[in-house]
Coordinates of C-alpha atoms in Angstrom, one line a residue:
X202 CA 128.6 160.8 133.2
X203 CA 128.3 164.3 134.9
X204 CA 130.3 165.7 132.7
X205 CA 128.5 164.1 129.7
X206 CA 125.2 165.9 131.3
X207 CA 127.1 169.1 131.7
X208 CA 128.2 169.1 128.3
X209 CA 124.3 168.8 126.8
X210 CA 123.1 170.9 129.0
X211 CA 125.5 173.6 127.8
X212 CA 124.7 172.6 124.3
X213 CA 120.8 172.7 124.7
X214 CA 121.4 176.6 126.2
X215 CA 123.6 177.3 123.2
X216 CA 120.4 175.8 121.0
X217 CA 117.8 178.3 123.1
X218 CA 120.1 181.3 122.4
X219 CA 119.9 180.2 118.6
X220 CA 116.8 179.8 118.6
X221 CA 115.8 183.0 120.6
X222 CA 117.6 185.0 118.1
X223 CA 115.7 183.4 115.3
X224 CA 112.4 184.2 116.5
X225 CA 113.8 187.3 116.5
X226 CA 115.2 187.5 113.0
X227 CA 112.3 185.4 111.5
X228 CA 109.0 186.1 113.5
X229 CA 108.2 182.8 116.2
X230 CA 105.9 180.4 113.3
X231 CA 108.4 181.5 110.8
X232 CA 108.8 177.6 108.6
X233 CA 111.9 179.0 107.6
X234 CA 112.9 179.0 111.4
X235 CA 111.4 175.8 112.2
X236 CA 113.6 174.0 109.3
X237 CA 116.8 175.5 110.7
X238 CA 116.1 174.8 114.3
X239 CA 116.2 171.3 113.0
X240 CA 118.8 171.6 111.1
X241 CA 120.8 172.4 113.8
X242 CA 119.4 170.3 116.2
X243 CA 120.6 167.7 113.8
X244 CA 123.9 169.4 113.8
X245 CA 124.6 169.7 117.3
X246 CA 122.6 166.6 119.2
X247 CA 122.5 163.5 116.6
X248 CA 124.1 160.5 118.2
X249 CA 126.1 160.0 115.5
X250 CA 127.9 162.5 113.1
X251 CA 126.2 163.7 110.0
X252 CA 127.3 165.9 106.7
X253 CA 126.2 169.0 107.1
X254 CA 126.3 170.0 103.3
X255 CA 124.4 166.3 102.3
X256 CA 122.0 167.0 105.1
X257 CA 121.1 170.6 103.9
X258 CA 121.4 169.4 100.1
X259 CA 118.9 166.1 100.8
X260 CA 116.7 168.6 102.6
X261 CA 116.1 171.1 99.2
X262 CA 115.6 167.9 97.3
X263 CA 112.9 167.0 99.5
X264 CA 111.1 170.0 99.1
X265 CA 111.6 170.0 95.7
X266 CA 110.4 166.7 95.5
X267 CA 106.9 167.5 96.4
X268 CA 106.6 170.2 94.0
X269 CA 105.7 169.6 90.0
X270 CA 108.6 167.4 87.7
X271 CA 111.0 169.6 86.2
X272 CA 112.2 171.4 89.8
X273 CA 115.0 170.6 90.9
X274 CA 118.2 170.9 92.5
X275 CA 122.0 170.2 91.0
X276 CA 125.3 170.1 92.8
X277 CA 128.1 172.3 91.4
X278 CA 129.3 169.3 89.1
X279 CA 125.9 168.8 87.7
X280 CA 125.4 172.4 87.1
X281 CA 129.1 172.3 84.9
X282 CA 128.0 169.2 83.3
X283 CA 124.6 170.4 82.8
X284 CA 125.8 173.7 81.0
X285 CA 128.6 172.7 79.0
X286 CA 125.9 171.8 75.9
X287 CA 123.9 174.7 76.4
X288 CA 126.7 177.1 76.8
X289 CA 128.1 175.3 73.5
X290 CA 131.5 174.6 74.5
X291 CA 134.2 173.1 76.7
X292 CA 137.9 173.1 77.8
X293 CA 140.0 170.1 76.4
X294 CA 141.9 168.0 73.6
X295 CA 139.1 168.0 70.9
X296 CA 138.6 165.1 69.2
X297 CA 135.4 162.5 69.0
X298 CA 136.4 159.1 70.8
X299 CA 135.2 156.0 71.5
X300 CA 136.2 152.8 74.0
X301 CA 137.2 149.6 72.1
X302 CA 138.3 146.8 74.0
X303 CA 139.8 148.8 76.6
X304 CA 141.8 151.0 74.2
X305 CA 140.7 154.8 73.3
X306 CA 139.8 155.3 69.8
X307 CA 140.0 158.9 68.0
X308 CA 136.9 158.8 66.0
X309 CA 137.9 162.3 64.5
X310 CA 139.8 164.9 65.9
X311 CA 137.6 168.5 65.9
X312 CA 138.5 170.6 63.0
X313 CA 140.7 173.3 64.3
X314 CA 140.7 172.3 67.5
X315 CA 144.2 171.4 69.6
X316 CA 144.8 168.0 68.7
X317 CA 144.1 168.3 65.0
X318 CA 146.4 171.3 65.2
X319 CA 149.2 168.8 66.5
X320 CA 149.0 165.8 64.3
X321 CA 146.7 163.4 66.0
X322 CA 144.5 161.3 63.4
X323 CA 141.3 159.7 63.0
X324 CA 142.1 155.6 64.2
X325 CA 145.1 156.9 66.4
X326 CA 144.6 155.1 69.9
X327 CA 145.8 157.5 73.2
X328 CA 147.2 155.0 75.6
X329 CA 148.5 157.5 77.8
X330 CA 147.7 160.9 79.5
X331 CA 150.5 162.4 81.3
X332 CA 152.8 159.4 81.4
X333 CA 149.6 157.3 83.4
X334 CA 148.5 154.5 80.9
X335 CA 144.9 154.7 80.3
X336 CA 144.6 151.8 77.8
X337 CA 144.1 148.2 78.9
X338 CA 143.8 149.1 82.9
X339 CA 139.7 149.0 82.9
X340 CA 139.7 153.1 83.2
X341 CA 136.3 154.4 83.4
X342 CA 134.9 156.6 80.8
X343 CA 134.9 159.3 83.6
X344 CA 138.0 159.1 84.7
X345 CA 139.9 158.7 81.1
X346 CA 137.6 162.4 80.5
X347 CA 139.1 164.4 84.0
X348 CA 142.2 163.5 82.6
X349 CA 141.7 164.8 79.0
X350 CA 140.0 168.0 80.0
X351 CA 141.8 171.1 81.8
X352 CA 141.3 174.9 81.3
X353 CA 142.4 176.4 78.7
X354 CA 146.2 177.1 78.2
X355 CA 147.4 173.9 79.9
X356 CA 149.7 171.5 78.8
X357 CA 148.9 167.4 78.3
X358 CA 151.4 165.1 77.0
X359 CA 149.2 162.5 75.0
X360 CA 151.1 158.9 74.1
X361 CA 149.9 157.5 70.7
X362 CA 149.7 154.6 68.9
X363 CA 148.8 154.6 65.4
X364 CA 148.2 151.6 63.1
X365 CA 151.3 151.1 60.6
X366 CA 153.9 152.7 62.7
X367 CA 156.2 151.1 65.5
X368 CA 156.1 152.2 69.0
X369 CA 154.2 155.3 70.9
X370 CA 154.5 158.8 69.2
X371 CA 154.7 161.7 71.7
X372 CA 152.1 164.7 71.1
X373 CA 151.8 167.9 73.6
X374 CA 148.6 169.3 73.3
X375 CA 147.5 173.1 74.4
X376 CA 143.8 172.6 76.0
X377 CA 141.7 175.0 74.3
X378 CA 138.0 175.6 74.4
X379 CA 136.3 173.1 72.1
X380 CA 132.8 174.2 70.3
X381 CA 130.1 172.0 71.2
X382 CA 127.6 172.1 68.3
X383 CA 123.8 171.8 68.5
X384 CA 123.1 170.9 64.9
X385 CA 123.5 167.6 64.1
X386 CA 123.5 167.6 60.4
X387 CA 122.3 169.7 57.4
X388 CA 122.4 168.9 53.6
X389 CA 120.3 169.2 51.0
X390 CA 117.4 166.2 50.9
X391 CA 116.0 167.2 47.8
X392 CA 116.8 169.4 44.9
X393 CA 115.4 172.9 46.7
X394 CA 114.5 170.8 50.0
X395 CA 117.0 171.5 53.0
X396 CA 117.3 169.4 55.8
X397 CA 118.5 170.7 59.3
X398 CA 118.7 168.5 61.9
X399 CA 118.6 170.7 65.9
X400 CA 119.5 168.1 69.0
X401 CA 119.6 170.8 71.9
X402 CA 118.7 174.3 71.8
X403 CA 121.7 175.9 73.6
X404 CA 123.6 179.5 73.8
X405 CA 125.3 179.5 70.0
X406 CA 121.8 177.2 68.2
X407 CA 120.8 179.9 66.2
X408 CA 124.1 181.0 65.0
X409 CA 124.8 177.6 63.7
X410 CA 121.2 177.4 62.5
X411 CA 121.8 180.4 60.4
X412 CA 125.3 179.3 59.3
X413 CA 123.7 176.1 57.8
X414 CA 120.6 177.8 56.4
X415 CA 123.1 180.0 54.2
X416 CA 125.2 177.1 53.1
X417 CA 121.8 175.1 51.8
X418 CA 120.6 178.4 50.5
X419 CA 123.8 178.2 48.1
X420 CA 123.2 175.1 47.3
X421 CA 119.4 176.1 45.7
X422 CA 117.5 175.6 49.1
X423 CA 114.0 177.2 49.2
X424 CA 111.9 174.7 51.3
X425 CA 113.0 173.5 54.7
X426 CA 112.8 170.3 56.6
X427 CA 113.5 171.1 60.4
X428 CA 113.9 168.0 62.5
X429 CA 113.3 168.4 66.3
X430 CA 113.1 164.6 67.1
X431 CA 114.4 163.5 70.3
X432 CA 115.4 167.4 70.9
X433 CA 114.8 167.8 74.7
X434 CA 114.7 171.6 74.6
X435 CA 117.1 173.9 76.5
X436 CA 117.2 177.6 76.1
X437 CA 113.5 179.5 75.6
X438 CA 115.5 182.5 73.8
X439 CA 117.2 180.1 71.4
X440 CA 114.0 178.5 70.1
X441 CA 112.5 182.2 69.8
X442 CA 115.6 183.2 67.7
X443 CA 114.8 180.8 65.2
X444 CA 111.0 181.1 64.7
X445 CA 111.6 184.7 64.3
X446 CA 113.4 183.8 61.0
X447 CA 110.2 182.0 59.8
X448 CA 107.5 185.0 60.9
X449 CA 106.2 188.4 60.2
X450 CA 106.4 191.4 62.7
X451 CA 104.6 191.6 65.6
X452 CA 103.5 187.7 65.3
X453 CA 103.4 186.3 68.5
X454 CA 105.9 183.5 69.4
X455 CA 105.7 182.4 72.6
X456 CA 104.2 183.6 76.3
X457 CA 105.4 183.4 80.0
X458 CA 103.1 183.6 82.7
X459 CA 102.9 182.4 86.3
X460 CA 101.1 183.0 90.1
X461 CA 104.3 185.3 90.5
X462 CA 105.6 186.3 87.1
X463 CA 103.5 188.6 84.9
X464 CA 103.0 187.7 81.5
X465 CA 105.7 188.0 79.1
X466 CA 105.5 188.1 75.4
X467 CA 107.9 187.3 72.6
X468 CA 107.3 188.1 69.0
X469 CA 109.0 188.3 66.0
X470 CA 110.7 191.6 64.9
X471 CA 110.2 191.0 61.3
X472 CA 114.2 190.7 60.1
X473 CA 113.8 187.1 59.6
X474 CA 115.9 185.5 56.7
X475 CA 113.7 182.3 56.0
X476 CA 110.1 184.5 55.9
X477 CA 109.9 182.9 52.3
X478 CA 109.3 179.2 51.7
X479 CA 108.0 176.2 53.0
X480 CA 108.6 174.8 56.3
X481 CA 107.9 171.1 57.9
X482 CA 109.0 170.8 61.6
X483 CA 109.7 166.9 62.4
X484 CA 108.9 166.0 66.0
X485 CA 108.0 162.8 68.4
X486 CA 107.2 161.8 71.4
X487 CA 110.7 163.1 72.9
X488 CA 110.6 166.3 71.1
X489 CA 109.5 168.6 73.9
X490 CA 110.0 172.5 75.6
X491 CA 112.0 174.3 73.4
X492 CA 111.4 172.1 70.6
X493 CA 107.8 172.2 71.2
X494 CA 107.9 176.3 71.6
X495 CA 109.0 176.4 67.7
X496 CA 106.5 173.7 66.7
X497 CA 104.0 175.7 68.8
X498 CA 104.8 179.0 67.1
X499 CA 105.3 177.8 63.5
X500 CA 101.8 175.6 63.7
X501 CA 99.4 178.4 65.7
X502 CA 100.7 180.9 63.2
X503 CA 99.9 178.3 60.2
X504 CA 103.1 178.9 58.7
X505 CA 104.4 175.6 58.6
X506 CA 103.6 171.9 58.6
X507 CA 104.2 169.7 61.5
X508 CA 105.0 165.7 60.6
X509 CA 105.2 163.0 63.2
X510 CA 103.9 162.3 66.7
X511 CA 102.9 164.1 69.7
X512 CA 105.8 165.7 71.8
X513 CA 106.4 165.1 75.4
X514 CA 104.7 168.2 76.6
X515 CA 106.6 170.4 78.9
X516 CA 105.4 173.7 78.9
X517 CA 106.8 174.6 82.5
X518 CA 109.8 177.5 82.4
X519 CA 112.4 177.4 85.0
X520 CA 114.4 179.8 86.7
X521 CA 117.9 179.1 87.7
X522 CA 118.7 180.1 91.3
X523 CA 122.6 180.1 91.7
X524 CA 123.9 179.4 95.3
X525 CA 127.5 180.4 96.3
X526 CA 129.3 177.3 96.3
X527 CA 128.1 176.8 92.7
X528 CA 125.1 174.5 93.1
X529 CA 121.9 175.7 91.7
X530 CA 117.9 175.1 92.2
X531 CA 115.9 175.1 89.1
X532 CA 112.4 176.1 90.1
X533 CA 109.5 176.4 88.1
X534 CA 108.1 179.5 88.1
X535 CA 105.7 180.1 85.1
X536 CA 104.0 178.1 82.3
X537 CA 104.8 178.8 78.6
X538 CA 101.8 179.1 76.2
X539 CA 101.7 179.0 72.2
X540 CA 100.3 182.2 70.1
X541 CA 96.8 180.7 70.4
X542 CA 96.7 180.5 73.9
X543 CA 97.7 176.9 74.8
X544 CA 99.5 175.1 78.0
X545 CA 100.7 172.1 76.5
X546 CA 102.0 171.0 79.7
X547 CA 100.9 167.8 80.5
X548 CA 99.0 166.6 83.4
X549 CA 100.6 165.5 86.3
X550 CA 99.8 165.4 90.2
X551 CA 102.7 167.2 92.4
X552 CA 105.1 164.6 93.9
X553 CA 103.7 162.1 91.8
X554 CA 107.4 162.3 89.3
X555 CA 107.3 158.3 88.8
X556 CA 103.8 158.0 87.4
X557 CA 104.9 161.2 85.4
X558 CA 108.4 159.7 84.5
X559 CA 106.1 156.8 82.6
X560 CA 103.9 158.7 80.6
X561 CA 105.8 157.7 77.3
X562 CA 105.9 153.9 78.3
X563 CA 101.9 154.8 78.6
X564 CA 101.6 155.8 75.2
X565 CA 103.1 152.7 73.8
X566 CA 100.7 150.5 75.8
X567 CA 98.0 152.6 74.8
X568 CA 98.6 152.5 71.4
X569 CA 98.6 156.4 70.7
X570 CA 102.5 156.2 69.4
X571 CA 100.8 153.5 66.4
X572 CA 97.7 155.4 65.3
X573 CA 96.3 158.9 66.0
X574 CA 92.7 157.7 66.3
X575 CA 94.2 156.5 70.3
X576 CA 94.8 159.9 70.8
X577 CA 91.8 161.8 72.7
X578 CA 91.7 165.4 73.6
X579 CA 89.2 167.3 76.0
X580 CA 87.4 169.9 74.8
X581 CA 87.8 172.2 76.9
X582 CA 91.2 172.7 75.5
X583 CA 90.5 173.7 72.4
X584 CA 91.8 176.3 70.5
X585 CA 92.6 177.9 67.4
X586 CA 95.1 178.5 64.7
X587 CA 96.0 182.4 64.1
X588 CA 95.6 182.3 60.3
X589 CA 93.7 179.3 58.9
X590 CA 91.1 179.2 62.1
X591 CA 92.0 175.0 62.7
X592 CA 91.2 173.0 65.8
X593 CA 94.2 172.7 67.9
X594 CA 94.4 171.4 71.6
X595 CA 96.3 172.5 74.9
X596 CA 96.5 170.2 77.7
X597 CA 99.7 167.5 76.5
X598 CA 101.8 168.0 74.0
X599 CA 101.9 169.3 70.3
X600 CA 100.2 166.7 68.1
X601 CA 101.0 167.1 64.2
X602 CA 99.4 168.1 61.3
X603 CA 100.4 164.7 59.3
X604 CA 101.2 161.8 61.7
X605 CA 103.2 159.2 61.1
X606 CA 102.6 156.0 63.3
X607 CA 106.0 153.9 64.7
X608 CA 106.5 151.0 63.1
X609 CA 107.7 148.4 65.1
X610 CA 108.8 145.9 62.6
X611 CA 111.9 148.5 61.6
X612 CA 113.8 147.4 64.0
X613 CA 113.5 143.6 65.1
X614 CA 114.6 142.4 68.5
X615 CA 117.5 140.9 67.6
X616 CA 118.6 144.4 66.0
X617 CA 117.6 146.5 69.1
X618 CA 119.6 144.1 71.0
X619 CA 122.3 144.1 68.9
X620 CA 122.4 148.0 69.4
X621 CA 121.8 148.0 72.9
X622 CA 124.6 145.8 74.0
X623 CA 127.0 147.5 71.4
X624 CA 127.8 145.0 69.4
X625 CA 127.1 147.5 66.3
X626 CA 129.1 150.4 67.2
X627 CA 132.1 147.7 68.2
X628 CA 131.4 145.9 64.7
X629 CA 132.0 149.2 62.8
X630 CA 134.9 151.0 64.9
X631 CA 136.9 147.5 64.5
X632 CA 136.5 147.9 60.8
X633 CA 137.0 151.5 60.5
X634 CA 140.4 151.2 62.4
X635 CA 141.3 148.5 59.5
X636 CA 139.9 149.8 56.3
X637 CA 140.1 153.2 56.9
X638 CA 143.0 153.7 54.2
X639 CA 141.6 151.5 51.9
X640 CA 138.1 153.0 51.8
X641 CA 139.6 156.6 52.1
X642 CA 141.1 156.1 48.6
X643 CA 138.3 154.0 47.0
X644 CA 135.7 156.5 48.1
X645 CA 137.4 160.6 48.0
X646 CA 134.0 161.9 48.7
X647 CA 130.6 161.4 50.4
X648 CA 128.6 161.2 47.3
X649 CA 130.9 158.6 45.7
X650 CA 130.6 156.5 48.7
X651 CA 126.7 157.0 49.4
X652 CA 125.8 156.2 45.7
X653 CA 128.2 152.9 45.4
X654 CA 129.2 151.4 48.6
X655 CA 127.8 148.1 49.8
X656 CA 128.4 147.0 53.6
X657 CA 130.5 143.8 52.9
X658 CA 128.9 140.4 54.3
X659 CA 132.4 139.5 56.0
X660 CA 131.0 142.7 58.4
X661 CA 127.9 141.1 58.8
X662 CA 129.4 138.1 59.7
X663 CA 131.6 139.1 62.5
X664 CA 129.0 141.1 63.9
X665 CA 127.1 138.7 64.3
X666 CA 129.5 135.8 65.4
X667 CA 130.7 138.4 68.2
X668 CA 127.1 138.6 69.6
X669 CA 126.3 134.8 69.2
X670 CA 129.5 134.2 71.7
X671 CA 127.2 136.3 74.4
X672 CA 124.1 133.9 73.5
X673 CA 122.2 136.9 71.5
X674 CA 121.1 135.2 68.4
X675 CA 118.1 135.6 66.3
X676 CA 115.2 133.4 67.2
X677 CA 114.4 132.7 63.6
X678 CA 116.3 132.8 60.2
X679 CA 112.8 134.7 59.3
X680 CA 113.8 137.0 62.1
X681 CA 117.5 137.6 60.7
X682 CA 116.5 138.2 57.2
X683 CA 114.4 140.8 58.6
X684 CA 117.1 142.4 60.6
X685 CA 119.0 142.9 57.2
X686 CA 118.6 145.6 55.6
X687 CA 118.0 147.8 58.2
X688 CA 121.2 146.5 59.7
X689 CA 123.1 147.2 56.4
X690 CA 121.9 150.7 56.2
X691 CA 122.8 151.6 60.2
X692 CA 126.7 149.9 59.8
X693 CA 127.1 151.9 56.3
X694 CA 125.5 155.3 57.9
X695 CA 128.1 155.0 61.3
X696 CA 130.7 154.1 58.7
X697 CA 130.2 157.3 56.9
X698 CA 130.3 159.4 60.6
X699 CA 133.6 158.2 61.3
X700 CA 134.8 158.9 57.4
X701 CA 133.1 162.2 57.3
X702 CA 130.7 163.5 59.9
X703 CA 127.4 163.5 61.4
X704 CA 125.2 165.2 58.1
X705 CA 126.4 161.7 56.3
X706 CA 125.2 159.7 58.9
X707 CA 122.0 161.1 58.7
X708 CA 121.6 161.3 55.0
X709 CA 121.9 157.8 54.9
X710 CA 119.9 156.7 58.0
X711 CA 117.0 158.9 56.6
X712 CA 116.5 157.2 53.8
X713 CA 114.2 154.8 56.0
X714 CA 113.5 157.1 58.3
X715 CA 109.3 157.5 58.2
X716 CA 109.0 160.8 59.4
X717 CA 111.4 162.3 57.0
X718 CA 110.1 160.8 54.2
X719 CA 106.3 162.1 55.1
X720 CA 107.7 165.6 55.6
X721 CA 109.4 165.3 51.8
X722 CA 106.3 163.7 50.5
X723 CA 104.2 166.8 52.1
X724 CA 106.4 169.4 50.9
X725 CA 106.4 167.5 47.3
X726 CA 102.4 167.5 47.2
X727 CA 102.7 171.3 48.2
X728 CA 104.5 172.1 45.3
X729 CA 102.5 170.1 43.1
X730 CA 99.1 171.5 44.3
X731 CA 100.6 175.1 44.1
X732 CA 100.2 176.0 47.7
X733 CA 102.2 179.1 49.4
X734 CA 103.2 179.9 52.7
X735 CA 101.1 182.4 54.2

């Protein structure tokens, strides 16, 4: 027992020689030396022994925590897995895959990418990474992708099985660095109408932006649909690149400003390639910071249309600040305001990230996401276009020029169901793995195939026999003739993804999407009442 008290008492000295010398270092009410006193104290005198790292890591969370939303704090893995998108690529195999029944499924191998390059097919199943089976041994998702991934230059030795051929083909693949692309799909809607679909805004957007807009400008584009639904932002700079195509010199963009950080401007140089024409920007209640920065700068300018709903309304910036071990606080450190001088940050009370976390679920009981009338503004926040002098208002969000109400009926519960426990995306892989020969030579191209093909009922009917084995049936044969057609049009649109890509699944599935529909209808009664962009 002496010893035991010998032992603290040594330790408690060591603790007043620390804590001398930070009084020192950091002045005596210092908070920074307060909260590593007791981090040390933890360190050194806690009955039981603690993780240093996790207790310094829970501790920047918790003052994170108390500050607005959108700061926070990643660990080294989260910061990779964070970046990869934004950065617009990452180290692997290179192909598009899915889990069926255990088994992976190549969806499509990436065009030019490693395993394309060494044989592997659409439908070819990978039951093997490095002689370890991965197929039929319950492998999570996570696992079967650290074993696909590597840096670039290494080796993986892939086994295959592919429908109409005996036993497991053999295929050593060279990792390479794999694009990962930020446009979802582009094609032309209308005759002169392009459509250009942004999900992220990351490092290479507006290069591929531009690479579309030139392919739909050789196809007769001169309008332009741009759809920013569910895009959660990412990079400031990237959404500036691209409203700088659509403005004149000197027009204002975007603005930074904070307690801390001066104001910062960003405007358009004048060089942009899409100055001419009209413009609609799509957006909804998930469209928000860099998304809502273009819709921001392309409404306060009036040189566009925006069709939809309000957007989620983050106008916060954060700074990334990088520790050595690779973790990394995001802090907020400014807001970002639109060319007519708005926040469209909405409200919320610091610490408070549940209540802020349920805004959207608030709208729907509200009723704002069905009719714009349930949408109120204060006064206060009032401002006005650049151009044209209109109302607009700061304070939540962007709200749209046309707005197009959710309809709920679209999708029945039985369909949302059906989507949510899979059975949809199983339905179709199952069939593209059997017909994929036969409907490659029935339909040689896209338009062939969107024009004439018809989702056969024997589809329908497994589909739906596979869910009623789970219990999830329709509650009404009212409620299943409902779920139809909408049904029909999803299976033949993720059909035409795994035959061709993602600019056919979207050309299909918006044919009943609303908000496209307005933003063709607008741009139609544009050219019919003669009206030019500014």
């Amino acid at each position: 027992m002496n010893k035991k008290i010998l032992c603290a008492a040594i330790l408690s000295l060591h603790l007043l020689s620390a804590s001398a010398q930070m009084r020192i270092n950091l002045g005596g009410d210092s908070p920074l030396r307060k909260l590593q006193m007791a981090e040390l104290a933890i360190t050194n005198l806690y009955v039981d022994s603690v993780d240093e790292q996790k207790l310094v890591e829970d501790g920047i969370r918790g003052m994170l925590e108390k500050l607005d939303p959108h700061s926070s704090y990643s660990t080294p893995k989260e910061v990779k897995q964070m970046n990869e998108p934004l950065q617009g690529s990452f180290e692997g195999i290179g192909v598009q895959f899915n889990i069926v029944e255990d088994t992976l499924l190549v969806i499509q191998p990436v065009i030019g990418g490693p395993s394309e390059k060494v044989g592997i097919l659409a439908g070819d199943r990978i039951v093997s990474v490095n002689d370890t089976a991965i197929a039929g041994v319950k492998m999570s998702r996570e696992n079967i992708m650290k074993r696909l991934r590597g840096k670039k230059g290494t080796k993986v030795t892939l086994g295959i099985r592919r429908r109409g051929i005996d036993g497991t083909l053999t295929f050593k693949v060279t990792r390479d660095k794999i694009p990962v692309n930020t446009i979802d799909a582009s094609y032309m809607i209308r005759p002169k109408i392009g459509y250009i679909r942004i999900s992220s805004f990351g490092g290479k957007t507006h290069e591929e932006f531009m690479t579309a807009v030139d392919s739909l400008k050789m196809h007769g584009m001169r309008d332009l649909i741009v759809d920013l639904q569910d895009n959660g932002g990412g990079y400031l700079q990237a959404a500036v690149k691209i409203a700088n195509e659509f403005l004149q010199r000197g027009d204002l963009i975007v603005y930074t400003q904070g307690l801390r950080v001066p104001r910062q401007e960003f405007k358009a140089e004048g060089n942009g390639r899409l100055r001419d024409g009209r413009v609609v920007i799509l957006t909804n209640e998930y469209s928000a910071s860099a998304a809502e920065i273009l819709s921001g700068a392309i409404q306060d300018q009036d040189r566009g249309t925006i069709v939809g709903r309000r957007t989620f309304g983050k106008g916060l910036v954060q700074r990334p600040l990088d520790f050595p071990d690779g973790s990394m606080i995001r802090l907020t450190v400014a807001h970002y305001y639109t060319p007519a001088g708005r926040c469209i940050q909405k409200p919320y009370v610091k610490g408070e990230k549940k209540e802020y976390a349920e805004d959207i679920e608030k709208r729907f009981k509200h009723g704002e996401l069905y009719s714009a009338d349930s949408i109120h503004f204060d006064d206060s926040l009032r401002c006005y276009t650049l151009r044209r002098h209109r109302a607009v208002y700061g304070g939540g969000g962007i709200m749209p020029d046309r707005f197009v109400p959710l309809d709920t009926t679209q999708y029945t519960r039985f369909h949302r169901e059906l989507a949510a426990k899979s059975y949809i995306i199983n339905a179709t892989l199952k069939y593209i793995d059997k017909q994929r020969k036969s409907l490659n030579k029935a339909y040689p191209d896209f338009r062939k195939y969107n024009d004439k093909y018809q989702v056969p009922q024997e589809l329908i009917d497994n589909l739906i026999s596979e869910a009623a084995k789970d219990n999830v049936k329709p509650r009404s044969d009212e409620e299943l003739q409902q779920t139809l057609p909408m049904l029909r049009l999803q299976l033949k649109a993720l059909l035409a993804r795994d035959l061709w890509g993602m600019s056919q699944y979207f050309e299909i599935i918006n044919q009943q999407n609303h908000i496209v529909l307005e933003a063709v209808n607008s741009l139609s009664e544009q050219a019919k009442d003669g009206i030019e962009t500014p």
